mmCIF file of C-alpha atoms in Angstrom:
data_model
loop_
_atom_site.group_PDB
_atom_site.id
_atom_site.type_symbol
_atom_site.label_atom_id
_atom_site.label_comp_id
_atom_site.label_asym_id
_atom_site.label_seq_id
_atom_site.Cartn_x
_atom_site.Cartn_y
_atom_site.Cartn_z
ATOM 1 C CA UNK A 1 -0.011 0.051 0.002
ATOM 2 C CA UNK A 2 1.376 3.299 -1.112
ATOM 3 C CA UNK A 3 2.677 5.629 1.698
ATOM 4 C CA UNK A 4 2.527 8.511 -0.646
ATOM 5 C CA UNK A 5 -1.034 8.996 -0.167
ATOM 6 C CA UNK A 6 -1.749 12.530 1.433
ATOM 7 C CA UNK A 7 -3.445 13.029 3.572
ATOM 8 C CA UNK A 8 -3.290 9.594 5.227
ATOM 9 C CA UNK A 9 -4.649 8.406 8.614
ATOM 10 C CA UNK A 10 -7.523 9.085 11.071
ATOM 11 C CA UNK A 11 -8.759 12.547 10.908
ATOM 12 C CA UNK A 12 -11.583 13.693 13.224
ATOM 13 C CA UNK A 13 -14.349 15.619 11.707
ATOM 14 C CA UNK A 14 -14.316 17.706 15.012
ATOM 15 C CA UNK A 15 -17.415 19.080 16.617
ATOM 16 C CA UNK A 16 -17.467 22.841 17.290
ATOM 17 C CA UNK A 17 -18.526 23.892 20.867
ATOM 18 C CA UNK A 18 -20.243 27.077 21.278
ATOM 19 C CA UNK A 19 -20.372 29.608 24.176
ATOM 20 C CA UNK A 20 -23.735 30.668 25.876
ATOM 21 C CA UNK A 21 -23.916 33.445 23.348
ATOM 22 C CA UNK A 22 -23.552 30.792 20.499
ATOM 23 C CA UNK A 23 -20.079 32.034 19.549
ATOM 24 C CA UNK A 24 -17.503 29.369 18.698
ATOM 25 C CA UNK A 25 -15.833 28.384 21.963
ATOM 26 C CA UNK A 26 -12.185 28.633 21.235
ATOM 27 C CA UNK A 27 -10.987 27.181 24.641
ATOM 28 C CA UNK A 28 -13.266 24.148 24.605
ATOM 29 C CA UNK A 29 -12.512 23.462 20.861
ATOM 30 C CA UNK A 30 -8.607 23.620 21.124
ATOM 31 C CA UNK A 31 -8.587 21.453 24.259
ATOM 32 C CA UNK A 32 -10.755 18.875 22.313
ATOM 33 C CA UNK A 33 -8.208 19.048 19.388
ATOM 34 C CA UNK A 34 -5.389 18.405 21.750
ATOM 35 C CA UNK A 35 -7.146 15.543 23.484
ATOM 36 C CA UNK A 36 -8.061 14.019 20.039
ATOM 37 C CA UNK A 37 -4.437 14.158 18.913
ATOM 38 C CA UNK A 38 -3.330 12.550 22.242
ATOM 39 C CA UNK A 39 -5.787 9.687 21.590
ATOM 40 C CA UNK A 40 -4.128 8.929 18.302
ATOM 41 C CA UNK A 41 -5.846 10.948 15.588
ATOM 42 C CA UNK A 42 -3.383 11.915 12.877
ATOM 43 C CA UNK A 43 -5.040 15.224 12.370
ATOM 44 C CA UNK A 44 -8.368 17.513 12.921
ATOM 45 C CA UNK A 45 -10.708 18.051 10.102
ATOM 46 C CA UNK A 46 -12.312 21.121 11.482
ATOM 47 C CA UNK A 47 -15.152 23.418 10.273
ATOM 48 C CA UNK A 48 -17.000 20.520 8.409
ATOM 49 C CA UNK A 49 -20.430 19.129 8.468
ATOM 50 C CA UNK A 50 -20.074 17.751 11.946
ATOM 51 C CA UNK A 51 -18.500 21.099 12.964
ATOM 52 C CA UNK A 52 -21.696 22.972 11.993
ATOM 53 C CA UNK A 53 -19.431 25.119 9.764
ATOM 54 C CA UNK A 54 -22.228 26.353 7.607
ATOM 55 C CA UNK A 55 -23.804 27.983 10.564
ATOM 56 C CA UNK A 56 -20.693 30.127 11.013
ATOM 57 C CA UNK A 57 -19.576 33.296 9.202
ATOM 58 C CA UNK A 58 -16.215 33.720 7.354
ATOM 59 C CA UNK A 59 -14.972 35.687 10.348
ATOM 60 C CA UNK A 60 -16.071 33.182 13.048
ATOM 61 C CA UNK A 61 -14.363 30.266 10.805
ATOM 62 C CA UNK A 62 -11.120 32.209 10.518
ATOM 63 C CA UNK A 63 -11.064 33.184 14.222
ATOM 64 C CA UNK A 64 -11.446 29.449 15.133
ATOM 65 C CA UNK A 65 -8.697 28.350 12.939
ATOM 66 C CA UNK A 66 -6.449 31.087 14.153
ATOM 67 C CA UNK A 67 -7.003 29.975 17.734
ATOM 68 C CA UNK A 68 -6.387 26.461 16.981
ATOM 69 C CA UNK A 69 -3.022 27.253 15.394
ATOM 70 C CA UNK A 70 -2.222 29.816 18.306
ATOM 71 C CA UNK A 71 -2.820 26.908 20.733
ATOM 72 C CA UNK A 72 0.094 25.022 19.400
ATOM 73 C CA UNK A 73 -1.541 22.540 17.168
ATOM 74 C CA UNK A 74 0.649 22.062 14.081
ATOM 75 C CA UNK A 75 -0.754 23.468 10.841
ATOM 76 C CA UNK A 76 0.125 20.435 9.021
ATOM 77 C CA UNK A 77 -2.184 18.392 11.248
ATOM 78 C CA UNK A 78 -5.280 20.622 10.353
ATOM 79 C CA UNK A 79 -7.630 20.148 7.551
ATOM 80 C CA UNK A 80 -10.155 22.983 7.621
ATOM 81 C CA UNK A 81 -13.344 23.107 5.512
ATOM 82 C CA UNK A 82 -13.050 26.097 3.136
ATOM 83 C CA UNK A 83 -15.790 25.424 0.593
ATOM 84 C CA UNK A 84 -18.703 27.499 0.863
ATOM 85 C CA UNK A 85 -21.461 28.582 -1.586
ATOM 86 C CA UNK A 86 -19.897 31.770 -2.742
ATOM 87 C CA UNK A 87 -16.764 31.466 -4.813
ATOM 88 C CA UNK A 88 -15.101 34.504 -3.308
ATOM 89 C CA UNK A 89 -15.540 33.592 0.294
ATOM 90 C CA UNK A 90 -14.080 30.021 -0.631
ATOM 91 C CA UNK A 91 -11.044 31.881 -2.059
ATOM 92 C CA UNK A 92 -10.886 34.008 1.043
ATOM 93 C CA UNK A 93 -11.114 31.123 3.513
ATOM 94 C CA UNK A 94 -8.456 29.160 1.470
ATOM 95 C CA UNK A 95 -6.086 32.016 1.417
ATOM 96 C CA UNK A 96 -6.549 32.476 5.109
ATOM 97 C CA UNK A 97 -5.666 28.954 5.859
ATOM 98 C CA UNK A 98 -2.515 29.185 3.692
ATOM 99 C CA UNK A 99 -1.505 32.421 5.721
ATOM 100 C CA UNK A 100 -1.362 30.287 8.792
ATOM 101 C CA UNK A 101 0.714 27.671 6.956
ATOM 102 C CA UNK A 102 -2.178 25.325 6.855
ATOM 103 C CA UNK A 103 -1.829 23.837 3.228
ATOM 104 C CA UNK A 104 -4.324 21.095 3.157
ATOM 105 C CA UNK A 105 -8.061 21.994 3.027
ATOM 106 C CA UNK A 106 -11.249 20.150 2.640
ATOM 107 C CA UNK A 107 -13.484 21.769 -0.058
ATOM 108 C CA UNK A 108 -17.185 21.189 -0.716
ATOM 109 C CA UNK A 109 -18.536 22.034 -4.262
ATOM 110 C CA UNK A 110 -20.761 25.034 -4.492
ATOM 111 C CA UNK A 111 -24.029 23.563 -2.967
ATOM 112 C CA UNK A 112 -26.975 26.160 -3.198
ATOM 113 C CA UNK A 113 -27.952 25.665 -6.819
ATOM 114 C CA UNK A 114 -29.185 22.171 -7.676
ATOM 115 C CA UNK A 115 -28.738 20.394 -11.083
ATOM 116 C CA UNK A 116 -25.347 21.962 -11.607
ATOM 117 C CA UNK A 117 -23.483 20.459 -14.517
ATOM 118 C CA UNK A 118 -20.015 18.770 -14.383
ATOM 119 C CA UNK A 119 -18.820 21.724 -16.296
ATOM 120 C CA UNK A 120 -20.060 24.219 -13.479
ATOM 121 C CA UNK A 121 -18.543 22.139 -10.794
ATOM 122 C CA UNK A 122 -15.167 22.010 -12.593
ATOM 123 C CA UNK A 123 -15.314 25.715 -13.281
ATOM 124 C CA UNK A 124 -16.013 26.492 -9.730
ATOM 125 C CA UNK A 125 -13.085 24.539 -8.302
ATOM 126 C CA UNK A 126 -10.614 25.677 -11.240
ATOM 127 C CA UNK A 127 -11.597 29.514 -10.591
ATOM 128 C CA UNK A 128 -10.822 28.907 -6.807
ATOM 129 C CA UNK A 129 -7.342 27.377 -7.607
ATOM 130 C CA UNK A 130 -6.591 30.067 -10.068
ATOM 131 C CA UNK A 131 -7.434 32.810 -7.779
ATOM 132 C CA UNK A 132 -5.625 31.326 -4.938
ATOM 133 C CA UNK A 133 -2.727 30.834 -7.009
ATOM 134 C CA UNK A 134 -0.494 29.276 -4.304
ATOM 135 C CA UNK A 135 1.607 26.115 -5.131
ATOM 136 C CA UNK A 136 1.511 25.066 -1.495
ATOM 137 C CA UNK A 137 -2.284 24.318 -1.576
ATOM 138 C CA UNK A 138 -3.566 20.866 -1.468
ATOM 139 C CA UNK A 139 -7.305 20.176 -1.664
ATOM 140 C CA UNK A 140 -9.305 17.231 -0.380
ATOM 141 C CA UNK A 141 -12.550 17.045 -2.243
ATOM 142 C CA UNK A 142 -15.649 16.651 -0.250
ATOM 143 C CA UNK A 143 -18.265 14.292 -1.744
ATOM 144 C CA UNK A 144 -21.431 14.485 0.336
ATOM 145 C CA UNK A 145 -24.408 14.454 -2.121
ATOM 146 C CA UNK A 146 -27.027 13.581 0.440
ATOM 147 C CA UNK A 147 -26.229 17.132 2.053
ATOM 148 C CA UNK A 148 -24.770 19.214 -0.733
ATOM 149 C CA UNK A 149 -27.113 17.678 -3.701
ATOM 150 C CA UNK A 150 -23.943 18.336 -5.844
ATOM 151 C CA UNK A 151 -22.046 15.182 -6.463
ATOM 152 C CA UNK A 152 -18.247 15.261 -7.348
ATOM 153 C CA UNK A 153 -18.180 12.889 -10.353
ATOM 154 C CA UNK A 154 -15.452 10.876 -11.648
ATOM 155 C CA UNK A 155 -14.991 12.996 -14.909
ATOM 156 C CA UNK A 156 -14.720 16.198 -12.615
ATOM 157 C CA UNK A 157 -12.010 14.478 -10.473
ATOM 158 C CA UNK A 158 -10.161 13.442 -13.621
ATOM 159 C CA UNK A 159 -10.149 16.838 -15.161
ATOM 160 C CA UNK A 160 -9.256 18.575 -12.032
ATOM 161 C CA UNK A 161 -6.242 16.377 -11.477
ATOM 162 C CA UNK A 162 -5.249 16.734 -15.137
ATOM 163 C CA UNK A 163 -5.545 20.540 -14.979
ATOM 164 C CA UNK A 164 -3.845 21.026 -11.569
ATOM 165 C CA UNK A 165 -1.267 18.185 -10.963
ATOM 166 C CA UNK A 166 -0.544 17.723 -7.386
ATOM 167 C CA UNK A 167 -3.286 20.137 -6.030
ATOM 168 C CA UNK A 168 -6.277 17.653 -5.623
ATOM 169 C CA UNK A 169 -4.598 14.946 -3.640
ATOM 170 C CA UNK A 170 -7.574 13.345 -1.656
ATOM 171 C CA UNK A 171 -11.447 12.998 -1.367
ATOM 172 C CA UNK A 172 -13.633 12.565 1.675
ATOM 173 C CA UNK A 173 -16.292 10.205 0.420
ATOM 174 C CA UNK A 174 -19.291 10.735 2.892
ATOM 175 C CA UNK A 175 -21.996 9.065 0.439
ATOM 176 C CA UNK A 176 -21.686 5.904 2.543
ATOM 177 C CA UNK A 177 -21.294 3.508 -0.267
ATOM 178 C CA UNK A 178 -18.169 1.393 0.038
ATOM 179 C CA UNK A 179 -18.270 0.313 -3.691
ATOM 180 C CA UNK A 180 -18.068 3.890 -4.699
ATOM 181 C CA UNK A 181 -15.030 4.373 -2.448
ATOM 182 C CA UNK A 182 -13.384 1.315 -3.808
ATOM 183 C CA UNK A 183 -14.027 2.396 -7.460
ATOM 184 C CA UNK A 184 -12.179 5.753 -6.599
ATOM 185 C CA UNK A 185 -9.199 3.981 -5.153
ATOM 186 C CA UNK A 186 -9.009 1.861 -8.438
ATOM 187 C CA UNK A 187 -9.692 4.692 -10.876
ATOM 188 C CA UNK A 188 -7.426 7.186 -9.322
ATOM 189 C CA UNK A 189 -4.093 5.798 -8.128
ATOM 190 C CA UNK A 190 -2.309 8.093 -5.712
ATOM 191 C CA UNK A 191 -5.637 9.961 -4.619
ATOM 192 C CA UNK A 192 -6.128 9.607 -0.906
ATOM 193 C CA UNK A 193 -9.655 8.211 -0.557
ATOM 194 C CA UNK A 194 -10.855 8.857 3.003
ATOM 195 C CA UNK A 195 -14.072 7.176 4.373
ATOM 196 C CA UNK A 196 -16.668 9.492 5.789
ATOM 197 C CA UNK A 197 -18.145 6.765 7.831
ATOM 198 C CA UNK A 198 -16.389 5.216 10.761
ATOM 199 C CA UNK A 199 -17.337 1.716 10.149
ATOM 200 C CA UNK A 200 -16.210 1.785 6.499
ATOM 201 C CA UNK A 201 -12.676 2.709 7.250
ATOM 202 C CA UNK A 202 -11.447 -0.824 7.857
ATOM 203 C CA UNK A 203 -13.032 -2.323 4.734
ATOM 204 C CA UNK A 204 -11.579 0.749 2.652
ATOM 205 C CA UNK A 205 -8.242 0.301 4.053
ATOM 206 C CA UNK A 206 -8.071 -3.228 2.955
ATOM 207 C CA UNK A 207 -8.676 -1.942 -0.611
ATOM 208 C CA UNK A 208 -6.075 0.644 -0.599
ATOM 209 C CA UNK A 209 -7.873 3.515 1.023
ATOM 210 C CA UNK A 210 -6.012 6.232 2.968
ATOM 211 C CA UNK A 211 -8.007 6.393 6.278
ATOM 212 C CA UNK A 212 -11.039 8.469 7.379
ATOM 213 C CA UNK A 213 -12.402 11.780 8.231
ATOM 214 C CA UNK A 214 -15.261 10.801 10.662
ATOM 215 C CA UNK A 215 -17.699 12.125 13.103
ATOM 216 C CA UNK A 216 -17.792 9.425 15.720
ATOM 217 C CA UNK A 217 -13.910 9.873 15.954
ATOM 218 C CA UNK A 218 -14.956 12.555 18.461
ATOM 219 C CA UNK A 219 -15.675 9.633 20.801
ATOM 220 C CA UNK A 220 -13.629 6.550 19.442
ATOM 221 C CA UNK A 221 -10.478 8.161 18.168
ATOM 222 C CA UNK A 222 -8.200 5.675 19.976
ATOM 223 C CA UNK A 223 -10.170 2.694 18.502
ATOM 224 C CA UNK A 224 -9.963 4.208 14.928
ATOM 225 C CA UNK A 225 -6.249 4.771 15.481
ATOM 226 C CA UNK A 226 -5.610 1.377 16.629
ATOM 227 C CA UNK A 227 -7.441 -0.109 13.639
ATOM 228 C CA UNK A 228 -5.642 2.023 11.117
ATOM 229 C CA UNK A 229 -2.158 1.111 12.657
ATOM 230 C CA UNK A 230 -2.683 -2.489 12.995
ATOM 231 C CA UNK A 231 -5.218 -3.713 10.384
ATOM 232 C CA UNK A 232 -2.535 -5.650 8.376
ATOM 233 C CA UNK A 233 -1.015 -7.294 11.472
ATOM 234 C CA UNK A 234 -2.231 -10.853 11.695
ATOM 235 C CA UNK A 235 -1.170 -11.229 15.235
ATOM 236 C CA UNK A 236 -3.524 -8.525 16.349
ATOM 237 C CA UNK A 237 -6.480 -9.400 14.272
ATOM 238 C CA UNK A 238 -8.671 -10.190 17.238
ATOM 239 C CA UNK A 239 -7.837 -6.800 18.708
ATOM 240 C CA UNK A 240 -8.493 -5.099 15.463
ATOM 241 C CA UNK A 241 -11.995 -6.779 15.158
ATOM 242 C CA UNK A 242 -12.800 -5.889 18.795
ATOM 243 C CA UNK A 243 -11.982 -2.313 18.167
ATOM 244 C CA UNK A 244 -14.019 -2.375 14.996
ATOM 245 C CA UNK A 245 -16.932 -3.638 16.854
ATOM 246 C CA UNK A 246 -16.639 -0.731 19.330
ATOM 247 C CA UNK A 247 -16.470 1.781 16.435
ATOM 248 C CA UNK A 248 -19.670 0.358 14.872
ATOM 249 C CA UNK A 249 -21.577 0.204 18.134
ATOM 250 C CA UNK A 250 -20.543 4.019 18.820
ATOM 251 C CA UNK A 251 -21.577 5.011 15.325
ATOM 252 C CA UNK A 252 -24.940 3.200 15.789
ATOM 253 C CA UNK A 253 -25.483 4.751 19.150
ATOM 254 C CA UNK A 254 -24.748 8.347 17.704
ATOM 255 C CA UNK A 255 -27.102 7.645 14.750
ATOM 256 C CA UNK A 256 -30.137 6.888 16.901
ATOM 257 C CA UNK A 257 -31.213 10.258 17.140
ATOM 258 C CA UNK A 258 -29.827 13.512 15.376
ATOM 259 C CA UNK A 259 -26.243 12.637 14.890
ATOM 260 C CA UNK A 260 -24.501 15.876 15.822
ATOM 261 C CA UNK A 261 -26.666 16.583 18.790
ATOM 262 C CA UNK A 262 -26.087 13.039 19.944
ATOM 263 C CA UNK A 263 -22.381 13.308 19.560
ATOM 264 C CA UNK A 264 -22.376 16.496 21.730
ATOM 265 C CA UNK A 265 -24.596 14.978 24.342
ATOM 266 C CA UNK A 266 -22.188 11.983 24.533
ATOM 267 C CA UNK A 267 -19.173 13.988 24.565
ATOM 268 C CA UNK A 268 -20.619 16.303 27.190
ATOM 269 C CA UNK A 269 -21.376 13.228 29.398
ATOM 270 C CA UNK A 270 -17.809 11.890 29.006
ATOM 271 C CA UNK A 271 -16.223 15.263 29.888
ATOM 272 C CA UNK A 272 -19.000 16.103 32.503
ATOM 273 C CA UNK A 273 -19.310 19.418 30.711
ATOM 274 C CA UNK A 274 -22.828 20.380 29.827
ATOM 275 C CA UNK A 275 -21.443 23.221 27.780
ATOM 276 C CA UNK A 276 -20.745 20.695 24.955
ATOM 277 C CA UNK A 277 -24.488 20.179 24.421
ATOM 278 C CA UNK A 278 -25.025 23.700 22.876
ATOM 279 C CA UNK A 279 -25.611 24.211 19.295
ATOM 280 C CA UNK A 280 -26.224 26.946 16.985
ATOM 281 C CA UNK A 281 -29.713 27.242 15.406
ATOM 282 C CA UNK A 282 -31.015 25.866 13.222
ATOM 283 C CA UNK A 283 -29.347 22.875 14.932
ATOM 284 C CA UNK A 284 -30.752 22.174 18.343
ATOM 285 C CA UNK A 285 -29.591 19.989 21.347
ATOM 286 C CA UNK A 286 -31.505 16.629 21.887
ATOM 287 C CA UNK A 287 -34.782 17.041 23.740
ATOM 288 C CA UNK A 288 -34.393 15.725 27.346
ATOM 289 C CA UNK A 289 -36.271 12.582 26.685
ATOM 290 C CA UNK A 290 -33.988 11.583 23.870
ATOM 291 C CA UNK A 291 -30.868 12.689 25.701
ATOM 292 C CA UNK A 292 -31.838 10.352 28.665
ATOM 293 C CA UNK A 293 -32.581 7.474 26.355
ATOM 294 C CA UNK A 294 -29.184 7.995 24.525
ATOM 295 C CA UNK A 295 -27.170 8.129 27.757
ATOM 296 C CA UNK A 296 -28.861 5.118 28.972
ATOM 297 C CA UNK A 297 -27.482 3.060 26.069
#
């Protein structure tokens, strides 16, 4: 399996805590990132779907990334989401990341207009890369059509990699279909294919995938890291399967009710910190009856 894939490993799609006035809580967030790295994550994919990123302004997103770097977390371990609906704001967020020496970003396609053609998706990504105009930039495409309603098709990936060699180095596939991820691995040698669903990392790794960017890693980072590091070690096969079982159980638990609210509820209970349950509308914390049922297992 190639070690040249980049990014490669376990990356947490980090939750974003908010303060009582619903602003991003920098202190809680940076402490959480440091804890995740200590538990074995290779990096933090902040300001994505799980991080409620599209509920935050450009300035708020920039402030959170600045606080994370200022807290001592190495820029090369951060994968911020910079893709938004407006092309110029995507450019601004991407340039800002680069100004902090954060060179790898996760980029959604433009997602407000539906039925966008492949030519339109390609043109949007190409315009961003040309305007940013920084050879350091590395982009992980973000394929999550159930949210964006704008799939990133194989022809678009091929055109982007041909037009901008070395820039589009990975894809986070959150569509939940292992066959699609396997097809990406086969079609695009050297492209880091990252599972967006925790239970699918192991089967993807076995087919040449690069790892994961996942939500439940907020809770089971150490198990995911163990699976990633030992999945080829026959002497530890039983331990890998046990860790995988815990990963699947945690994912199922977090998916019983609204996933992001559930993850925050579970993390709040683990840390004994109710502040973690807060969310920015339109997302809401779990109702009390659901929270009680979730924590009861």
